[in-house]
């Protein structure tokens, strides 16, 4: 059929990751590949009651169109939570409700990027964001990153040399994919650099509330004196992703652009979904819910890390995330995590090969593991299977 698509569709011709994820749809596979929250912890019974209440009390409004910026009581809740937890000083007016934070990533690309503009990100970075930006055809440059976050001296150098940088995309808390959290000092230095160059920053923070050890750190947004930080939040990981409720918090002029994108894209986020979540926060204790899921996730994290210590061969290292949903595994350089997937699938276990998270490619000796969505039995068995594959691969390379 001679259907003619836009040129940019060529960028999405073949998704290698999609092909890999298809392989792991086998029923017996233990998959550590997704980033799913544990569905058995969703507050199903509570949401049944909330749904009835919303329809009983405000059925007609709940089923009607509503304003593009989002339901005011929900934005109030979000501003209060941000100010308490992330030490910001924001109000409901500074917030736009989006369909998950993923939608805001697309809006960021739409608002800032012309072809060949530059986006800076951590090395590695979140694949979903990189894909959202790709649509706008920027050049993505990875800024060297260590266990304390983005290296600010390197960032400074890159900004000095490149005048087409439109924004910097970062995940300072329990990063996807590495699980790493930026230190307080690094956060402050980072803000100094962006203030010097006046470059907008997308601070993407889906995991910040899921801290299992150590002290909460203030968001970059809390140090933002020039209105440069665009904070993205979401209820996907602390509540339920099915509602598709996220938000953008930004200074007035920038938020106005995001609201325009929202109007043009889908008018508004589901009225009833926003009202249900807001009612849940009124009637129940969201913090208590978050504490409850943290107990399970911490247990699963500890178990996975302990099993990895036991089962993985020498030469394989991994991060010890203080929160969030992922650990990041480094293999000896000779091994290629994407090639090893075939062996993993034969052994009924799966991860996401790390190469996809590096926009400039060429780093294939990493993979990402998720520990939130598998039961303890599956974690033990899955890591055993993975250990077997890795032990064989390491001894094969030793023989060569
Ligand atoms: C870093 C990061 N940003 C954004 C998202 C998108 O989340 P959602 O659209 O469900 O809010 C995810 C999901 O995994 C993520 O890991």
Short mmCIF file of C-alpha atoms and ligand atoms in Angstrom, two decimals:
data_model
loop_
_atom_site.label_atom_id
_atom_site.label_comp_id
_atom_site.label_asym_id
_atom_site.label_seq_id
_atom_site.Cartn_x
_atom_site.Cartn_y
_atom_site.Cartn_z
CA UNK A 1 0.00 0.00 0.00
CA UNK A 2 1.41 3.40 -0.98
CA UNK A 3 0.68 5.18 2.28
CA UNK A 4 3.10 8.05 2.82
CA UNK A 5 4.15 8.78 6.38
CA UNK A 6 5.95 11.77 7.85
CA UNK A 7 9.74 11.51 7.56
CA UNK A 8 10.12 11.32 11.32
CA UNK A 9 8.36 7.93 11.30
CA UNK A 10 11.61 6.55 9.83
CA UNK A 11 13.12 7.12 13.27
CA UNK A 12 10.77 4.53 14.72
CA UNK A 13 10.96 1.91 12.00
CA UNK A 14 12.25 -0.93 14.05
CA UNK A 15 12.25 -1.16 17.80
CA UNK A 16 14.96 -3.61 18.84
CA UNK A 17 13.78 -3.36 22.40
CA UNK A 18 10.24 -4.16 21.24
CA UNK A 19 11.60 -7.32 19.58
CA UNK A 20 13.32 -8.34 22.81
CA UNK A 21 10.27 -7.64 24.93
CA UNK A 22 8.25 -9.87 22.58
CA UNK A 23 10.63 -12.74 23.33
CA UNK A 24 9.85 -12.53 27.01
CA UNK A 25 6.12 -12.88 26.68
CA UNK A 26 6.49 -16.64 27.39
CA UNK A 27 4.35 -17.80 30.32
CA UNK A 28 7.17 -19.45 32.30
CA UNK A 29 9.55 -16.56 32.15
CA UNK A 30 10.53 -14.64 35.27
CA UNK A 31 10.89 -11.10 34.03
CA UNK A 32 12.83 -8.39 35.83
CA UNK A 33 12.52 -6.25 32.70
CA UNK A 34 9.50 -3.99 33.31
CA UNK A 35 9.25 -1.09 35.72
CA UNK A 36 5.88 -2.10 37.10
CA UNK A 37 4.71 -1.39 40.63
CA UNK A 38 3.36 -4.43 42.52
CA UNK A 39 -0.29 -4.70 41.49
CA UNK A 40 -1.25 -6.74 44.57
CA UNK A 41 -0.59 -3.57 46.61
CA UNK A 42 -3.01 -1.36 44.67
CA UNK A 43 -5.83 -0.01 46.92
CA UNK A 44 -8.59 -1.74 44.93
CA UNK A 45 -11.22 -1.88 47.68
CA UNK A 46 -10.65 1.75 48.65
CA UNK A 47 -10.93 2.90 45.03
CA UNK A 48 -14.23 1.03 44.62
CA UNK A 49 -15.67 3.06 47.49
CA UNK A 50 -14.12 6.28 46.23
CA UNK A 51 -15.54 5.74 42.73
CA UNK A 52 -19.08 5.30 44.10
CA UNK A 53 -18.69 8.34 46.33
CA UNK A 54 -17.46 10.58 43.51
CA UNK A 55 -20.39 9.53 41.32
CA UNK A 56 -22.92 9.88 44.16
CA UNK A 57 -21.71 13.28 45.26
CA UNK A 58 -20.62 14.93 41.99
CA UNK A 59 -21.57 12.51 39.22
CA UNK A 60 -22.45 15.10 36.59
CA UNK A 61 -19.29 17.18 37.04
CA UNK A 62 -17.13 14.05 37.23
CA UNK A 63 -18.38 12.88 33.83
CA UNK A 64 -18.14 16.31 32.17
CA UNK A 65 -15.21 18.05 30.40
CA UNK A 66 -13.15 20.17 32.76
CA UNK A 67 -10.33 22.75 32.69
CA UNK A 68 -7.05 21.96 30.89
CA UNK A 69 -4.82 22.79 33.85
CA UNK A 70 -6.47 20.14 35.99
CA UNK A 71 -8.77 19.71 38.98
CA UNK A 72 -7.94 22.40 41.55
CA UNK A 73 -8.29 20.32 44.76
CA UNK A 74 -5.91 17.73 43.27
CA UNK A 75 -3.41 20.44 42.34
CA UNK A 76 -3.68 21.73 45.91
CA UNK A 77 -2.88 18.28 47.26
CA UNK A 78 0.11 18.01 44.93
CA UNK A 79 1.50 21.43 45.88
CA UNK A 80 1.20 20.55 49.58
CA UNK A 81 2.89 17.20 49.11
CA UNK A 82 5.73 18.72 47.08
CA UNK A 83 6.31 21.44 49.65
CA UNK A 84 6.40 18.93 52.51
CA UNK A 85 8.46 16.24 50.83
CA UNK A 86 10.64 17.98 48.26
CA UNK A 87 11.05 21.25 50.22
CA UNK A 88 9.69 23.36 47.39
CA UNK A 89 7.56 26.46 47.74
CA UNK A 90 4.91 26.03 45.07
CA UNK A 91 1.17 26.51 44.70
CA UNK A 92 -1.69 24.86 42.84
CA UNK A 93 -1.35 27.55 40.16
CA UNK A 94 2.18 26.38 39.35
CA UNK A 95 0.91 22.90 38.46
CA UNK A 96 -0.55 21.25 35.36
CA UNK A 97 -2.06 17.76 35.56
CA UNK A 98 -0.86 15.52 32.72
CA UNK A 99 -1.58 11.97 31.55
CA UNK A 100 1.35 10.52 33.44
CA UNK A 101 4.70 12.25 33.41
CA UNK A 102 5.37 10.59 30.06
CA UNK A 103 3.02 13.09 28.42
CA UNK A 104 5.00 15.97 29.93
CA UNK A 105 8.21 14.54 28.45
CA UNK A 106 6.63 14.71 25.02
CA UNK A 107 5.46 18.28 25.72
CA UNK A 108 9.01 19.25 26.75
CA UNK A 109 10.28 18.08 23.36
CA UNK A 110 7.46 19.91 21.59
CA UNK A 111 8.06 23.16 23.47
CA UNK A 112 11.84 23.38 23.32
CA UNK A 113 13.25 21.37 20.45
CA UNK A 114 13.90 22.22 16.85
CA UNK A 115 15.77 19.73 14.70
CA UNK A 116 19.48 19.51 15.65
CA UNK A 117 18.97 21.32 18.96
CA UNK A 118 20.83 19.67 21.82
CA UNK A 119 19.45 17.88 24.87
CA UNK A 120 21.83 16.92 27.67
CA UNK A 121 21.15 13.92 29.90
CA UNK A 122 22.82 11.67 32.43
CA UNK A 123 24.79 8.70 31.17
CA UNK A 124 22.80 6.42 31.07
CA UNK A 125 19.26 7.86 31.04
CA UNK A 126 15.58 6.84 30.90
CA UNK A 127 14.75 5.24 27.57
CA UNK A 128 11.13 6.49 27.55
CA UNK A 129 12.33 10.09 27.76
CA UNK A 130 14.94 9.59 25.06
CA UNK A 131 12.25 8.13 22.79
CA UNK A 132 9.84 11.00 23.53
CA UNK A 133 12.51 13.56 22.62
CA UNK A 134 13.55 11.63 19.50
CA UNK A 135 10.31 12.66 17.78
CA UNK A 136 11.67 16.24 17.67
CA UNK A 137 15.03 15.10 16.23
CA UNK A 138 17.47 16.69 18.64
CA UNK A 139 21.07 15.67 19.19
CA UNK A 140 21.33 14.03 22.61
CA UNK A 141 24.62 14.37 24.48
CA UNK A 142 25.35 12.29 27.57
CA UNK A 143 27.06 14.14 30.40
CA UNK A 144 29.48 11.92 32.34
CA UNK A 145 27.80 10.79 35.55
CA UNK A 146 29.16 9.12 38.68
CA UNK A 147 27.63 7.71 41.88
CA UNK A 148 26.85 11.25 43.10
CA UNK A 149 25.06 12.32 39.94
CA UNK A 150 25.90 14.37 36.87
CA UNK A 151 29.52 15.61 37.00
CA UNK A 152 29.09 19.35 37.07
CA UNK A 153 32.59 20.23 35.78
CA UNK A 154 31.86 18.15 32.68
CA UNK A 155 28.44 19.78 32.35
CA UNK A 156 30.05 23.21 32.53
CA UNK A 157 32.51 22.25 29.80
CA UNK A 158 29.78 20.95 27.50
CA UNK A 159 27.64 24.04 28.02
CA UNK A 160 30.58 26.30 27.27
CA UNK A 161 31.20 24.52 23.97
CA UNK A 162 27.61 24.11 22.76
CA UNK A 163 25.21 26.97 22.26
CA UNK A 164 22.30 24.89 21.02
CA UNK A 165 21.55 23.16 24.32
CA UNK A 166 17.82 23.69 24.92
CA UNK A 167 17.41 21.74 28.15
CA UNK A 168 19.00 19.23 30.49
CA UNK A 169 17.02 16.14 31.39
CA UNK A 170 17.81 14.55 34.77
CA UNK A 171 16.41 12.04 37.28
CA UNK A 172 18.21 12.91 40.55
CA UNK A 173 16.31 10.45 42.78
CA UNK A 174 16.73 6.67 42.39
CA UNK A 175 17.44 7.06 38.74
CA UNK A 176 16.00 4.87 35.99
CA UNK A 177 17.98 2.79 35.05
CA UNK A 178 20.82 2.96 37.61
CA UNK A 179 19.00 3.49 40.94
CA UNK A 180 21.58 6.20 41.79
CA UNK A 181 20.62 9.32 43.80
CA UNK A 182 22.44 12.64 43.49
CA UNK A 183 24.16 13.94 46.63
CA UNK A 184 23.07 17.22 48.18
CA UNK A 185 26.34 18.86 47.24
CA UNK A 186 26.01 17.81 43.61
CA UNK A 187 22.46 19.21 43.49
CA UNK A 188 23.68 22.59 44.68
CA UNK A 189 26.63 22.67 42.26
CA UNK A 190 24.33 21.67 39.42
CA UNK A 191 22.03 24.59 40.12
CA UNK A 192 25.03 26.95 40.13
CA UNK A 193 25.96 25.76 36.64
CA UNK A 194 22.47 26.02 35.19
CA UNK A 195 22.02 29.46 36.71
CA UNK A 196 25.27 30.54 35.07
CA UNK A 197 24.09 29.45 31.60
CA UNK A 198 20.35 29.91 32.26
CA UNK A 199 19.45 26.58 30.73
CA UNK A 200 16.08 24.96 31.59
CA UNK A 201 16.17 21.63 33.42
CA UNK A 202 13.62 18.84 33.37
CA UNK A 203 13.74 17.24 36.83
CA UNK A 204 11.89 13.95 36.45
CA UNK A 205 11.03 12.48 39.83
CA UNK A 206 8.76 9.42 39.78
CA UNK A 207 10.66 7.55 42.52
CA UNK A 208 11.68 10.17 45.12
CA UNK A 209 9.08 9.12 47.70
CA UNK A 210 10.19 5.48 47.54
CA UNK A 211 13.19 5.85 49.84
CA UNK A 212 14.10 2.77 51.90
CA UNK A 213 17.15 4.13 53.72
CA UNK A 214 18.93 7.44 54.37
CA UNK A 215 17.48 10.92 54.46
CA UNK A 216 15.13 12.53 51.96
CA UNK A 217 16.94 15.11 49.84
CA UNK A 218 15.40 18.34 48.61
CA UNK A 219 14.41 18.46 44.95
CA UNK A 220 16.44 20.55 42.49
CA UNK A 221 13.24 22.58 42.19
CA UNK A 222 13.67 23.69 45.81
CA UNK A 223 16.96 25.46 44.90
CA UNK A 224 15.54 27.05 41.75
CA UNK A 225 15.89 30.81 42.07
CA UNK A 226 15.61 31.64 38.37
CA UNK A 227 12.53 29.64 37.42
CA UNK A 228 14.57 27.24 35.29
CA UNK A 229 13.58 23.89 36.82
CA UNK A 230 10.59 22.11 35.35
CA UNK A 231 9.59 19.43 37.85
CA UNK A 232 7.74 16.33 36.65
CA UNK A 233 5.89 14.18 39.16
CA UNK A 234 3.59 11.19 38.89
CA UNK A 235 1.26 8.98 40.92
CA UNK A 236 2.24 5.94 38.84
CA UNK A 237 4.83 4.46 41.19
CA UNK A 238 3.43 5.57 44.57
CA UNK A 239 -0.23 4.85 43.77
CA UNK A 240 -1.43 3.24 40.51
CA UNK A 241 -0.19 3.83 36.95
CA UNK A 242 -3.60 2.88 35.51
CA UNK A 243 -5.03 6.29 36.38
CA UNK A 244 -2.33 7.92 34.20
CA UNK A 245 -2.02 10.87 36.54
CA UNK A 246 1.14 12.95 36.58
CA UNK A 247 1.97 16.63 36.83
CA UNK A 248 4.29 19.39 35.69
CA UNK A 249 5.36 22.16 38.05
CA UNK A 250 7.10 25.12 36.42
CA UNK A 251 7.43 28.89 36.48
CA UNK A 252 4.53 30.85 35.02
CA UNK A 253 5.71 31.44 31.44
CA UNK A 254 7.00 27.92 30.96
CA UNK A 255 3.89 26.36 32.50
CA UNK A 256 1.74 28.41 30.11
CA UNK A 257 3.48 26.64 27.21
CA UNK A 258 2.83 23.25 28.77
CA UNK A 259 -0.85 24.14 29.26
CA UNK A 260 -1.11 25.13 25.61
CA UNK A 261 0.39 21.77 24.63
CA UNK A 262 -2.13 20.04 26.86
CA UNK A 263 -5.05 21.90 25.24
CA UNK A 264 -3.78 21.04 21.78
CA UNK A 265 -2.99 17.43 22.58
CA UNK A 266 -5.95 16.04 24.52
CA UNK A 267 -7.75 19.05 26.09
CA UNK A 268 -7.45 17.74 29.65
CA UNK A 269 -6.66 14.72 31.80
CA UNK A 270 -9.67 12.51 32.66
CA UNK A 271 -12.01 14.49 34.95
CA UNK A 272 -13.24 11.46 36.83
CA UNK A 273 -9.76 10.04 37.37
CA UNK A 274 -8.53 13.32 38.86
CA UNK A 275 -11.57 13.57 41.12
CA UNK A 276 -11.20 9.97 42.30
CA UNK A 277 -7.56 10.43 43.22
CA UNK A 278 -8.29 13.71 44.96
CA UNK A 279 -11.11 12.08 46.95
CA UNK A 280 -8.80 9.19 47.87
CA UNK A 281 -6.29 11.68 49.27
CA UNK A 282 -9.14 13.40 51.21
CA UNK A 283 -10.57 10.22 52.69
CA UNK A 284 -7.53 7.97 53.13
CA UNK A 285 -3.90 8.41 54.03
CA UNK A 286 -1.70 8.36 50.90
CA UNK A 287 1.44 8.58 53.04
CA UNK A 288 0.37 5.45 54.89
CA UNK A 289 -0.13 3.69 51.56
CA UNK A 290 3.34 4.76 50.41
CA UNK A 291 4.84 3.48 53.69
CA UNK A 292 3.10 0.15 53.12
CA UNK A 293 4.43 -0.36 49.61
CA UNK A 294 7.91 0.73 50.73
CA UNK A 295 8.02 -2.13 53.24
CA UNK A 296 7.41 -4.66 50.46
CA UNK A 297 9.79 -3.01 47.98
CA UNK A 298 12.59 -2.76 50.53
CA UNK A 299 12.21 -6.45 51.34
CA UNK A 300 12.33 -7.33 47.65
CA UNK A 301 15.32 -5.07 47.04
CA UNK A 302 17.25 -6.60 49.94
CA UNK A 303 16.41 -10.09 48.82
CA UNK A 304 17.41 -9.44 45.22
CA UNK A 305 20.73 -7.83 46.19
CA UNK A 306 21.53 -10.68 48.59
CA UNK A 307 20.71 -13.30 45.98
CA UNK A 308 22.85 -11.44 43.43
CA UNK A 309 25.76 -11.43 45.87
CA UNK A 310 25.41 -15.21 46.23
CA UNK A 311 24.72 -16.17 42.64
CA UNK A 312 26.62 -13.73 40.39
CA UNK A 313 30.23 -14.48 39.43
CA UNK A 314 33.23 -12.35 40.23
CA UNK A 315 33.66 -9.45 37.83
CA UNK A 316 29.95 -8.65 37.82
CA UNK A 317 29.01 -5.61 39.93
CA UNK A 318 25.74 -3.82 40.66
CA UNK A 319 24.36 -0.70 42.33
CA UNK A 320 22.84 -0.65 45.83
CA UNK A 321 19.89 1.70 45.30
CA UNK A 322 18.61 3.43 48.44
CA UNK A 323 15.13 3.58 46.93
CA UNK A 324 13.16 3.28 43.70
CA UNK A 325 12.61 0.15 41.66
CA UNK A 326 15.86 -0.74 39.89
CA UNK A 327 19.38 -2.02 40.26
CA UNK A 328 21.93 -1.68 37.46
CA UNK A 329 24.33 -4.47 36.70
CA UNK A 330 27.76 -4.10 35.10
CA UNK A 331 29.29 -7.10 33.32
CA UNK A 332 32.91 -7.60 32.37
CA UNK A 333 33.56 -5.56 29.20
CA UNK A 334 33.83 -8.61 26.98
CA UNK A 335 30.23 -9.59 27.64
CA UNK A 336 27.30 -8.19 25.71
CA UNK A 337 24.02 -8.07 27.65
CA UNK A 338 21.92 -7.96 24.53
CA UNK A 339 23.54 -11.10 23.13
CA UNK A 340 23.18 -12.83 26.49
CA UNK A 341 19.41 -12.28 26.38
CA UNK A 342 19.06 -15.31 24.13
CA UNK A 343 20.57 -17.53 26.83
CA UNK A 344 18.42 -15.82 29.44
CA UNK A 345 15.25 -16.50 27.49
CA UNK A 346 16.27 -20.17 27.12
CA UNK A 347 16.62 -20.22 30.91
CA UNK A 348 13.30 -18.39 31.39
CA UNK A 349 14.60 -15.20 32.92
CA UNK A 350 14.78 -11.63 31.52
CA UNK A 351 16.15 -8.12 32.06
CA UNK A 352 16.45 -4.99 29.91
CA UNK A 353 19.84 -4.84 28.16
CA UNK A 354 21.59 -1.63 29.20
CA UNK A 355 22.73 -0.45 25.76
CA UNK A 356 19.29 1.06 25.11
CA UNK A 357 19.79 3.58 27.91
CA UNK A 358 22.92 5.11 26.37
CA UNK A 359 21.91 7.46 23.53
CA UNK A 360 25.36 7.35 21.99
CA UNK A 361 25.43 3.55 22.14
CA UNK A 362 28.49 1.28 22.36
CA UNK A 363 27.99 0.26 25.97
CA UNK A 364 26.57 -3.21 25.90
CA UNK A 365 27.96 -4.67 29.14
CA UNK A 366 25.12 -3.47 31.38
CA UNK A 367 21.57 -4.49 32.19
CA UNK A 368 18.71 -3.21 34.36
CA UNK A 369 16.81 -5.32 36.90
CA UNK A 370 13.49 -4.41 38.51
CA UNK A 371 12.72 -5.75 41.98
CA UNK A 372 9.27 -4.29 42.74
CA UNK A 373 7.00 -6.48 40.70
CA UNK A 374 8.12 -10.07 41.40
CA UNK A 375 7.24 -12.13 44.47
CA UNK A 376 10.05 -13.22 46.79
CA UNK A 377 9.92 -16.79 45.41
CA UNK A 378 10.31 -15.47 41.87
CA UNK A 379 13.20 -13.21 42.86
CA UNK A 380 15.09 -16.14 44.39
CA UNK A 381 14.44 -18.43 41.44
CA UNK A 382 14.98 -15.73 38.77
CA UNK A 383 18.32 -14.60 40.19
CA UNK A 384 19.42 -18.24 40.43
CA UNK A 385 18.64 -18.67 36.71
CA UNK A 386 20.40 -15.43 35.84
CA UNK A 387 23.40 -16.41 37.97
CA UNK A 388 23.69 -19.64 36.00
CA UNK A 389 23.70 -17.78 32.66
CA UNK A 390 26.28 -15.26 33.92
CA UNK A 391 28.55 -17.90 35.45
CA UNK A 392 28.57 -19.82 32.18
CA UNK A 393 29.23 -16.69 30.15
CA UNK A 394 32.05 -15.52 32.39
CA UNK A 395 33.77 -18.92 32.34
CA UNK A 396 33.39 -19.12 28.55
CA UNK A 397 35.17 -15.77 28.11
CA UNK A 398 37.89 -16.91 30.55
CA UNK A 399 38.49 -19.95 28.32
CA UNK A 400 38.90 -17.88 25.14
C1 LIG B 1 12.13 8.20 34.89
C2 LIG B 1 10.72 8.02 34.43
N1 LIG B 1 10.05 9.08 33.97
C3 LIG B 1 8.78 8.97 33.55
C4 LIG B 1 8.12 7.76 33.57
C5 LIG B 1 6.71 7.71 33.07
O1 LIG B 1 5.80 7.53 34.10
P1 LIG B 1 4.26 7.81 33.99
O2 LIG B 1 3.96 8.30 32.62
O3 LIG B 1 3.59 6.53 34.31
O4 LIG B 1 3.97 8.88 34.99
C6 LIG B 1 8.78 6.63 34.03
C7 LIG B 1 8.12 5.33 34.02
O5 LIG B 1 8.66 4.30 34.26
C8 LIG B 1 10.12 6.76 34.49
O6 LIG B 1 10.82 5.72 34.94
#
